[in-house]
Short mmCIF file of C-alpha atoms in Angstrom, two decimals:
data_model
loop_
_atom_site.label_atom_id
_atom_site.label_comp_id
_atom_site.label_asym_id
_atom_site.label_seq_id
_atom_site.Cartn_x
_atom_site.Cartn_y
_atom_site.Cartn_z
CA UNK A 435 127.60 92.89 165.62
CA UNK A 436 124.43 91.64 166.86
CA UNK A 437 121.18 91.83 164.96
CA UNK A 438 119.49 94.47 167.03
CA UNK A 439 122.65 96.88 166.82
CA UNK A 440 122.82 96.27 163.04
CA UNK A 441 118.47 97.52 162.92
CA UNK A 442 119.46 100.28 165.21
CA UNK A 443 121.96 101.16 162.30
CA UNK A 444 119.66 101.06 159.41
CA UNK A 445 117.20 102.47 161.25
CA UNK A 446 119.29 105.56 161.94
CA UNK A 447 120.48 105.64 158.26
CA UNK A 448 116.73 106.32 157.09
CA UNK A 449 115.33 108.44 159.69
CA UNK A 450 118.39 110.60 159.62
CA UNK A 451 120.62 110.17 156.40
CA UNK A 452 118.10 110.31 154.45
CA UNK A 453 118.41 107.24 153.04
CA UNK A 454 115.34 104.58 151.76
CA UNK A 455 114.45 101.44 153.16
CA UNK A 456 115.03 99.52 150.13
CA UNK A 457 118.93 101.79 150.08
CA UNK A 458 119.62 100.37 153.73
CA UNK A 459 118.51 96.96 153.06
CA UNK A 460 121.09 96.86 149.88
CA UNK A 461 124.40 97.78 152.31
CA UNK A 462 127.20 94.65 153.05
CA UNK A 463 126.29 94.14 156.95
CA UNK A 464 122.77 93.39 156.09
CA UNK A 465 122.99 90.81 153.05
CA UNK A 466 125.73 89.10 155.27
CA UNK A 467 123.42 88.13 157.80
CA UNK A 468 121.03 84.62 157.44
CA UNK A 469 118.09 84.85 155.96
CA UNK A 470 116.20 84.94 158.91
CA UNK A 471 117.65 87.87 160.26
CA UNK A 472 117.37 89.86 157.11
CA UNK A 473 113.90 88.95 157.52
CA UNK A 474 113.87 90.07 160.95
CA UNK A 475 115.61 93.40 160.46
CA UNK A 476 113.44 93.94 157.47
CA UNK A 477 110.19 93.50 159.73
CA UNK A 478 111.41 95.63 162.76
CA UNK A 479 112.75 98.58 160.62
CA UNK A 480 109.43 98.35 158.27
CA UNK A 481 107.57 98.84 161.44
CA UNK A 482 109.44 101.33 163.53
CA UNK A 483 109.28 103.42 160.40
CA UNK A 484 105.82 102.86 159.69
CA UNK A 485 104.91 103.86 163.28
CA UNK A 486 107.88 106.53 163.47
CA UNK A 487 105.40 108.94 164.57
CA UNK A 488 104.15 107.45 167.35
CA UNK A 489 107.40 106.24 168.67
CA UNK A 490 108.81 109.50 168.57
CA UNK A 491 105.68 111.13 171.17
CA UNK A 492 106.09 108.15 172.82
CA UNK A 493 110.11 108.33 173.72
CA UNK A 494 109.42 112.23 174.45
CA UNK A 495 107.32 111.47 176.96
CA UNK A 496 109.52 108.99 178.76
CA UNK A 497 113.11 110.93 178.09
CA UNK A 498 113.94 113.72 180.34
CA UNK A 499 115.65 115.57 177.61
CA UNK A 500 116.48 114.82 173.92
CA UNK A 501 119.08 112.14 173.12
CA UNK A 502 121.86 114.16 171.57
CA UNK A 503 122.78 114.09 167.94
CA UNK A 504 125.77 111.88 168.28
CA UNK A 505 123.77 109.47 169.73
CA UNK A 506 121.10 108.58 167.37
CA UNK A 507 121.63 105.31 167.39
CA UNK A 508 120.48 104.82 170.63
CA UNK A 509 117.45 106.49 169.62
CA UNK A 510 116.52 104.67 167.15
CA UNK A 511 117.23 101.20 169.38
CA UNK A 512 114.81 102.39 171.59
CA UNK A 513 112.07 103.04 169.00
CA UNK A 514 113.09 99.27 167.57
CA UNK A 515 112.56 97.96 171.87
CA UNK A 516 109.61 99.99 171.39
CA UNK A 517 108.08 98.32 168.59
CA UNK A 518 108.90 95.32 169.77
CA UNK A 519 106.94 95.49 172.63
CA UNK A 520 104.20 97.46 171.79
CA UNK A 521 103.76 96.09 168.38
CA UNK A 522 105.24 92.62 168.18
CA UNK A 523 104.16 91.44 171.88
CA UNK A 524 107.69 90.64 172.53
CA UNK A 525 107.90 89.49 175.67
CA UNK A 526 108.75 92.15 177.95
CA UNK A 527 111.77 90.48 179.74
CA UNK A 528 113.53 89.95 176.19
CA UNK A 529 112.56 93.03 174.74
CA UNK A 530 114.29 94.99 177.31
CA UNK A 531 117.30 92.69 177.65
CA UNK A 532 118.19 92.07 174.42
CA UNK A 533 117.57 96.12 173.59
CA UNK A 534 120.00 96.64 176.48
CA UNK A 535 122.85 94.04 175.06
CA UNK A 536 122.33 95.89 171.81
CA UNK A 537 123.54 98.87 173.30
CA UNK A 538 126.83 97.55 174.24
CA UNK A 539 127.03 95.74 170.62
CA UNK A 540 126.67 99.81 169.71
CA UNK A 541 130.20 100.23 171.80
CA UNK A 542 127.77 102.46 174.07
CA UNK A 543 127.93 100.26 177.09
CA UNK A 544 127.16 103.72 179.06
CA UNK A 545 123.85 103.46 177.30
CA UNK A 546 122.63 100.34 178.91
CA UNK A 547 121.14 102.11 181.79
CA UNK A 548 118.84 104.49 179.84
CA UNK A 549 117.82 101.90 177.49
CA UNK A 550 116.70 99.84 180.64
CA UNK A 551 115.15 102.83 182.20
CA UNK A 552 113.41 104.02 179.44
CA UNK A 553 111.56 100.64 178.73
CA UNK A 554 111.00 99.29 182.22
CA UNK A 555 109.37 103.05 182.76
CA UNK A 556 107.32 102.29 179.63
CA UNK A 557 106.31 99.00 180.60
CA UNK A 558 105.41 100.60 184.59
CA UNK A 559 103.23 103.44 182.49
CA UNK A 560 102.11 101.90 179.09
CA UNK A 561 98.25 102.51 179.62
CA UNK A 562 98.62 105.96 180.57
CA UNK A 563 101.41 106.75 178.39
CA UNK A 564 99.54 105.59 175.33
CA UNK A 565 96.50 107.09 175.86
CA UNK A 566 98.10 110.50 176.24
CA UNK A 567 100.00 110.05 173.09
CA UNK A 568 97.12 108.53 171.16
CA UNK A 569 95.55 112.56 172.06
CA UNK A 570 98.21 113.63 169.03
CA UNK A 571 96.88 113.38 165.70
CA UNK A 572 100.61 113.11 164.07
CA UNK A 573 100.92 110.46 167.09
CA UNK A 574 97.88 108.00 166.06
CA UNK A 575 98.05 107.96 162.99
CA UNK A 576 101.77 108.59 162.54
CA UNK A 577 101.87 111.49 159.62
CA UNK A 578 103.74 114.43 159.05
CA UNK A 579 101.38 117.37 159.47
CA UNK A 580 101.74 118.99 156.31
CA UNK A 581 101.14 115.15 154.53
CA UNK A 582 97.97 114.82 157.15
CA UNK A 583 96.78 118.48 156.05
CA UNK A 584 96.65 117.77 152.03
CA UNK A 585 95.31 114.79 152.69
CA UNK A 586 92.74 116.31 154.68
CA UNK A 587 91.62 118.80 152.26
CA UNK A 588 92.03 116.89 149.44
CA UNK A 589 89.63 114.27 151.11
CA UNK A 590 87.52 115.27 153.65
CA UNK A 591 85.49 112.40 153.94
CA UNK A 592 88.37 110.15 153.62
CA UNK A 593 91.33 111.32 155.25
CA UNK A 594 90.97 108.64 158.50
CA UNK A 595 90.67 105.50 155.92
CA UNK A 596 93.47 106.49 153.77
CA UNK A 597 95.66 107.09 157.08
CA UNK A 598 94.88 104.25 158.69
CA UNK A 599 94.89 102.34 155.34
CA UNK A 600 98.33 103.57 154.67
CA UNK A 601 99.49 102.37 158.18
CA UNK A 602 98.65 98.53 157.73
CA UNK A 603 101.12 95.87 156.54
CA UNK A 604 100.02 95.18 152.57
CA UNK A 605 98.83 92.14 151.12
CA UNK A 606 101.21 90.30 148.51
CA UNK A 607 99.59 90.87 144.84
CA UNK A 608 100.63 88.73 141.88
CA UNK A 609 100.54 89.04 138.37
CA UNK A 610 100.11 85.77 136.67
CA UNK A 611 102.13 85.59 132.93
CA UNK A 612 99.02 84.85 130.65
CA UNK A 613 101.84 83.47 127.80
CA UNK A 614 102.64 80.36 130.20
CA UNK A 615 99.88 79.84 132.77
CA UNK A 616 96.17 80.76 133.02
CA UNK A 617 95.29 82.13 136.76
CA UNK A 618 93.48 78.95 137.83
CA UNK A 619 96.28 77.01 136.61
CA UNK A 620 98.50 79.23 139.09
CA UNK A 621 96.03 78.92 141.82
CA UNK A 622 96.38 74.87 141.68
CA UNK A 623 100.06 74.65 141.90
CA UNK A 624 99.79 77.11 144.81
CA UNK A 625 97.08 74.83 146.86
CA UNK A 626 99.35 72.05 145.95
CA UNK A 627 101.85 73.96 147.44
CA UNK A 628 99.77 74.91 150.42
CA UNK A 629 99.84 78.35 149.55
CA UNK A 630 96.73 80.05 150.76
CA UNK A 631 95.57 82.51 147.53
CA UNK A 632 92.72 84.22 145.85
CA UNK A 633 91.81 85.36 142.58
CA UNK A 634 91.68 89.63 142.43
CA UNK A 635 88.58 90.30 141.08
CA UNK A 636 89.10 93.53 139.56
CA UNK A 637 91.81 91.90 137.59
CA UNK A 638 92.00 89.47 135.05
CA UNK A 639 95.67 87.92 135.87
CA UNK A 640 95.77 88.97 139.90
CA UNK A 641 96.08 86.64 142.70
CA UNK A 642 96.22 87.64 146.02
CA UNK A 643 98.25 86.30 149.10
CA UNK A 644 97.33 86.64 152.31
CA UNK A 645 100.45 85.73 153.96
CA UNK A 646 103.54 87.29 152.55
CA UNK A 647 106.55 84.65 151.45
CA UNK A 648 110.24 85.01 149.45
CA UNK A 649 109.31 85.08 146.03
CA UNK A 650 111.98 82.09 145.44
CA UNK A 651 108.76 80.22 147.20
CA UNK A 652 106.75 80.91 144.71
CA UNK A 653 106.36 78.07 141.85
CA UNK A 654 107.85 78.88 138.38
CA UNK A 655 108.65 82.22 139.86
CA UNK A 656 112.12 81.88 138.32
CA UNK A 657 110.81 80.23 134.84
CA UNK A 658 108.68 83.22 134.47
CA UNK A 659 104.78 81.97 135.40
CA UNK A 660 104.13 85.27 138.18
CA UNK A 661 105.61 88.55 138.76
CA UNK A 662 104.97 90.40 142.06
CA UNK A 663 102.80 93.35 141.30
CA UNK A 664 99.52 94.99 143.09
CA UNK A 665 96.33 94.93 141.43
CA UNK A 666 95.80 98.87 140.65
CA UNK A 667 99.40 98.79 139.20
CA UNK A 668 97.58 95.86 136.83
CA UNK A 669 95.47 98.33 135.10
CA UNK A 670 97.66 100.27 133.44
CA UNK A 671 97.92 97.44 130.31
CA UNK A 672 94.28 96.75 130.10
CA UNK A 673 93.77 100.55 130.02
CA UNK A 674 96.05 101.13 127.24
CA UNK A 675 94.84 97.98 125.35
CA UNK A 676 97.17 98.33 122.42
CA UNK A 677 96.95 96.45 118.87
CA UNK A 678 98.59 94.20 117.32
CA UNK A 679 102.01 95.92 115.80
CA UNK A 680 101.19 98.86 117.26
CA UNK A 681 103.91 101.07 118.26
CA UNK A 682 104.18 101.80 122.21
CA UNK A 683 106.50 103.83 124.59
CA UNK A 684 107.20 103.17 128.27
CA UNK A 685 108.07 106.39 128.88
CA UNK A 686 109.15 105.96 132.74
CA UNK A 687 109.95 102.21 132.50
CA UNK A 688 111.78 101.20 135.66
CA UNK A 689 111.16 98.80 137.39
CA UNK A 690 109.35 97.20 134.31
CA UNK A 691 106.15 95.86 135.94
CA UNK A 692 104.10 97.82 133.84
CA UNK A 693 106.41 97.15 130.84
CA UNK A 694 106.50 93.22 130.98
CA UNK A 695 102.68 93.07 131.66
CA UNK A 696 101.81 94.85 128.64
CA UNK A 697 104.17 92.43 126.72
CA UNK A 698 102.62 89.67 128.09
CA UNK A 699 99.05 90.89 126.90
CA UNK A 700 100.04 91.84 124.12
CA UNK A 701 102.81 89.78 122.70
CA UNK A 702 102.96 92.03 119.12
CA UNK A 703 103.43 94.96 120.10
CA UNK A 704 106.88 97.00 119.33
CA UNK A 705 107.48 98.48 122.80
CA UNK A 706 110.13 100.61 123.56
CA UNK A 707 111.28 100.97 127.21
CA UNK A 708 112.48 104.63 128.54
CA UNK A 709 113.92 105.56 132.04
CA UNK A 710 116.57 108.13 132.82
CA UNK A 711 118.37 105.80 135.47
CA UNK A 712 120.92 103.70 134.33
CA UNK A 713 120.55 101.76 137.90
CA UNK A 714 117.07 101.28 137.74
CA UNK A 715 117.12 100.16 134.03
CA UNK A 716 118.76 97.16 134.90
CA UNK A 717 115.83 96.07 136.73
CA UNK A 718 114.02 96.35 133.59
CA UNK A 719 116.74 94.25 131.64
CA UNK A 720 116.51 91.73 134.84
CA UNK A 721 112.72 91.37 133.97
CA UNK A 722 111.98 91.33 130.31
CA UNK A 723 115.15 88.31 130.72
CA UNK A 724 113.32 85.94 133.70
CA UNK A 725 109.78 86.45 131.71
CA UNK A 726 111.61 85.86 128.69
CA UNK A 727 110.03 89.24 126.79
CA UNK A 728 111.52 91.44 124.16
CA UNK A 729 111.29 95.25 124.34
CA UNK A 730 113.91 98.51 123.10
CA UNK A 731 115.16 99.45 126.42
CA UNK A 732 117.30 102.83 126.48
CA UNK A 733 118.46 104.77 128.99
CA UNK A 734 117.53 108.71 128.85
CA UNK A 735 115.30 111.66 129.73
CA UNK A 736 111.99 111.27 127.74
CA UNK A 737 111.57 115.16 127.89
CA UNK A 738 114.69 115.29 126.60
CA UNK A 739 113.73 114.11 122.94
CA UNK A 740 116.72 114.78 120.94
CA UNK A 741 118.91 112.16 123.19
CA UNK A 742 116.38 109.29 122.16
CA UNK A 743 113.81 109.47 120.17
CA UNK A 744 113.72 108.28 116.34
CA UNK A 745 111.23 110.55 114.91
CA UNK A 746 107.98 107.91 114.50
CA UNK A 747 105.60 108.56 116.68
CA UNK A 748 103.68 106.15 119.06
CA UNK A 749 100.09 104.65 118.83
CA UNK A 750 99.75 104.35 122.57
CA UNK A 751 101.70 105.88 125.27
CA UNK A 752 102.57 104.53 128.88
CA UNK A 753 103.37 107.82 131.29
CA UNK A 754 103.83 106.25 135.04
CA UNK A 755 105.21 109.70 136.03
CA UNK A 756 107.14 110.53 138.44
CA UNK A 757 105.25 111.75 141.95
CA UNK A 758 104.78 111.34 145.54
CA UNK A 759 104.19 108.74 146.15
CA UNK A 760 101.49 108.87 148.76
CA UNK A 761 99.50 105.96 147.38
CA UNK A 762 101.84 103.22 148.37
CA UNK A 763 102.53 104.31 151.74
CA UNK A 764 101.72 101.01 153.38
CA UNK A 765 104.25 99.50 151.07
CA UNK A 766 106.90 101.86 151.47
CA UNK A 767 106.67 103.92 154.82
CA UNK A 768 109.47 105.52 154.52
CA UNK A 769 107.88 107.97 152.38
CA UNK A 770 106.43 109.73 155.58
CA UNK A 771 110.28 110.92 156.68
CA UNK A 772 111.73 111.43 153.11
CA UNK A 773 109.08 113.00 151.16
CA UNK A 774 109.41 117.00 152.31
CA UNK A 775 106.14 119.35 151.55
CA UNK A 776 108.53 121.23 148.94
CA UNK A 777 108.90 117.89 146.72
CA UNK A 778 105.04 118.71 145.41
CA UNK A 779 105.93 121.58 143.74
CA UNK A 780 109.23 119.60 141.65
CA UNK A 781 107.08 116.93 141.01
CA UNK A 782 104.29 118.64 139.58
CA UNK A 783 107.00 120.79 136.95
CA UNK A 784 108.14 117.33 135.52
CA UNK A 785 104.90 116.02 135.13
CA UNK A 786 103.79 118.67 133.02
CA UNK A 787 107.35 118.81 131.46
CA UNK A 788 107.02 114.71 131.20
CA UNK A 789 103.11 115.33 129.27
CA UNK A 790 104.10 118.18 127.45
CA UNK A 791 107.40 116.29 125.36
CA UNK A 792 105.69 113.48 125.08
CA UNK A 793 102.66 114.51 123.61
CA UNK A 794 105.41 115.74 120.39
CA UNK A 795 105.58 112.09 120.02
CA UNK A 796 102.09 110.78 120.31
CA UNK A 797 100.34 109.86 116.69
CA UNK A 798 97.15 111.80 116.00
CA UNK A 799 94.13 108.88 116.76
CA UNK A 800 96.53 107.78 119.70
CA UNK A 801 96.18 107.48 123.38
CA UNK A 802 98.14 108.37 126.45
CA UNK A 803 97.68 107.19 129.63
CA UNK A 804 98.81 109.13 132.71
CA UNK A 805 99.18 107.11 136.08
CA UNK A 806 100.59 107.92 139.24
CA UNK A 807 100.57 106.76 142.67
CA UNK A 808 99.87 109.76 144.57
CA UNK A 809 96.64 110.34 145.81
CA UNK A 810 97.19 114.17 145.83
CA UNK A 811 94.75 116.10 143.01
CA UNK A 812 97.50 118.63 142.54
CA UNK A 813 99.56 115.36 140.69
CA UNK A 814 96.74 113.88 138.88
CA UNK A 815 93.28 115.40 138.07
CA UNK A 816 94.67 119.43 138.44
CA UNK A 817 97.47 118.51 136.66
CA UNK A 818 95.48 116.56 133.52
CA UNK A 819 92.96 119.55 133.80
CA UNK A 820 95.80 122.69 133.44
CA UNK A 821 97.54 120.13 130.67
CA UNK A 822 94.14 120.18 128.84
CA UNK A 823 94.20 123.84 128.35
CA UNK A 824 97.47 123.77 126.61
CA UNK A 825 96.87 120.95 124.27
CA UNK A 826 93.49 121.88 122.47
CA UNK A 827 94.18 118.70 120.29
CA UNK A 828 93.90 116.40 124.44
CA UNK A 829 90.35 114.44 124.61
CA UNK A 830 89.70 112.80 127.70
CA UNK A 831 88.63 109.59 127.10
CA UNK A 832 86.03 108.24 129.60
CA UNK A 833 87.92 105.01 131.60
CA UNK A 834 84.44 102.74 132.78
CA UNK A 835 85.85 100.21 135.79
CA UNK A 836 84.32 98.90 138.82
CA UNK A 837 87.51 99.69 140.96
CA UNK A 838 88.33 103.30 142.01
CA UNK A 839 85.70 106.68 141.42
CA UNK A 840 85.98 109.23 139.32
CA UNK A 841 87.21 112.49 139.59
CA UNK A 842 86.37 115.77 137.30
CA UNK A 843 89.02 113.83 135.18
CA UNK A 844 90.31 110.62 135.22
CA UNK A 845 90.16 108.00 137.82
CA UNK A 846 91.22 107.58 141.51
CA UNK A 847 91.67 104.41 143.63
CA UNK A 848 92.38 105.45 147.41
CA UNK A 849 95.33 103.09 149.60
CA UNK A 850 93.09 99.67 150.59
CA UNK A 851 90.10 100.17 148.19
CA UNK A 852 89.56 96.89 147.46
CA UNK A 853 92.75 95.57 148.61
CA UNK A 854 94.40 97.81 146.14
CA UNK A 855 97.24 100.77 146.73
CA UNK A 856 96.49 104.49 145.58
CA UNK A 857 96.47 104.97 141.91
CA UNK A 858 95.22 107.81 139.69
CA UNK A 859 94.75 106.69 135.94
CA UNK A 860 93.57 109.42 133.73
CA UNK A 861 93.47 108.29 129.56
CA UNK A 862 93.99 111.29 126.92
CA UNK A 863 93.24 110.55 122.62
CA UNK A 864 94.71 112.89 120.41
CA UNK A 865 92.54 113.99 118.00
CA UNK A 866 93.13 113.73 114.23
#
């Protein structure tokens, strides 16, 4: 099947099965292509989701009538010949070719003719078409209305940047392993490498890569010398600064970025490792092995304390809870089609399910740290301040940094703030 039909697939599989880019780009017919075309798939279904918004007002102004639920798939090849011209500056006479040979690679050859009418149309009326669309809030900047309206009130003065933000293609962040390699040591063997990077200033291991490569590029990626990991997701350690021997839980481990970095600061420490995905734990495994770390890694629900935990409590507590999401948008826009308005409410129940269990197992003197990466206050500084009220034994403890702003509790970093995604960080002591 030709490249285009196989995107056209995928495509279709995340705006209507539900599925997640990083699901779609795990299936046989896509990691049997070449590289390059993975690469090119990737790209093209990246953007047409990103911009699924503005495709969508775009085709409805150039279809007659809706393209009918068996044929989705045509749909969704026209938002990819869409993209491709509007976004990629494909020329015109391959866009629409190629989109149209795609169709018949679909086993729709009857499709040909709508595919060429709709883009040839598009290309006649671009200007004008554009412009109208463009009128459309949930057109320009490509959000679902009830995401666009929480985001509004929860930042007023904000809203456009965190949109717009949220809509550009991120940088690629490192995290350099401090056990093997200082950063300027990294940053050599990149210039000798011709790698174009920068140091992150808000971070003390970060580098920063303005042009996005394979990570089998990277130098000593495989022996362990850099993980891939953005700069707000780099606080977390330095936040929870642990000691020496100290006793510290993971509590939603998976992938294990968070989990390896603290290791690597602080090579003492007795860490145990928590998620309640089996899948996703393997990650974790995957890891601790290529950075060649040691942590307890077990596989349960951390509310759920009977099914794992030993009865000795923790000096310092990790809590990356589960949420929205909304902070990493830019890096995974597929949240904007599978993240539904109801979700908020689910979320917010764990979390406070998540910081009540685990405060059972906190030491008295200790510290948790909560972090999401949702941007919404109903996730992080509501849900620290109605947790506070039940725990009169919770201090907030004051987190000073020069990235992010702080809220009534806690601290917030906004998608793009200094290169950074959306984080929310809020750091709790438990008195003696």
């Amino acid at each position: 099947m030709k490249t285009r039909a196989i995107a056209a697939r995928a495509l279709q599989r995340v705006t209507y099965q539900g599925e997640s880019l990083t699901e779609v780009f795990q299936h046989a017919t896509l990691q049997n292509l070449s590289v390059r075309d993975q690469a090119w798939v990737r790209h093209v279904c990246f953007g047409a989701v990103r911009w699924h918004g503005r495709l969508g007002a775009i085709l409805r102004e150039l279809l007659d009538k809706p393209i009918k639920a068996s044929d989705k798939d045509i749909e969704c090849l026209l938002r990819l010949g869409l993209y491709q011209i509007i976004y990629q500056r494909t020329p015109d006479h391959a866009a629409v070719s190629e989109t149209v040979e795609a169709s018949r690679a679909l086993k729709k050859a009857w499709a040909g003719s709508l595919v060429n009418g709709v883009l040839r149309r598009f290309l006649r009326e671009q200007a004008a078409v554009l412009a109208k669309v463009d009128q459309i809030e949930s057109a320009q900047y490509s959000f679902p209305t009830w995401l666009a309206d929480q985001i509004k009130h929860a930042w007023p003065q904000d809203w456009q940047a965190i949109m717009q933000a949220s809509n550009e293609h991120p940088p690629l962040s490192l995290r350099v392993n401090g056990l093997l390699v200082t950063r300027e040591q990294y940053l050599e063997r990149l210039k000798q490498q011709q790698i174009q990077a920068e140091p992150i200033a808000s971070t003390e291991f970060g580098i920063h890569l303005p042009e996005a490569l394979a990570v089998t590029e990277l130098p000593d990626f495989a022996q362990g010398s850099v993980s891939v990991q953005d700069a707000a997701a780099q606080q977390a350690a330095v936040l929870l600064a642990p000691q020496a021997t100290m006793r510290v839980l993971d509590a939603c481990a998976a992938p294990g970025g968070k989990t390896c970095h603290l290791l690597e600061r602080y090579p003492q420490i007795e860490l145990v490792a928590l998620d309640n995905s089996a899948k996703r734990i393997k990650q974790v495994y995957e890891n601790l092995t290529r950075l060649n770390l040691a942590a307890t890694v077990k596989v349960a629900d951390a509310v759920d304390l009977a099914a794992w935990w030993d009865g000795q409590t923790f000096e310092r507590i990790l809590l990356d809870a589960p949420c929205s999401a909304t902070g990493v948008i830019r890096r995974h826009p597929d949240i904007k089609l599978l993240r539904k308005k109801t979700d908020i409410a689910t979320l917010r129940q764990q979390q406070a399910a998540l910081l009540q269990a685990l405060w059972q197992v906190l030491k008295q003197g200790g510290l948790l740290l909560y972090a999401t990466c949702s941007i919404l206050p109903e996730e992080n500084n509501l849900q620290i301040e109605q947790f506070l009220k039940t725990q009169p034994d919770a201090r907030v403890k004051a987190i000073k940094a020069t990235w992010g702003r702080e809220l009534s509790v806690g601290r917030q970093i906004l998608p793009g703030e200094q290169g950074m995604d959306g984080f929310y960080y809020a750091l709790l002591e438990k008195a003696a």
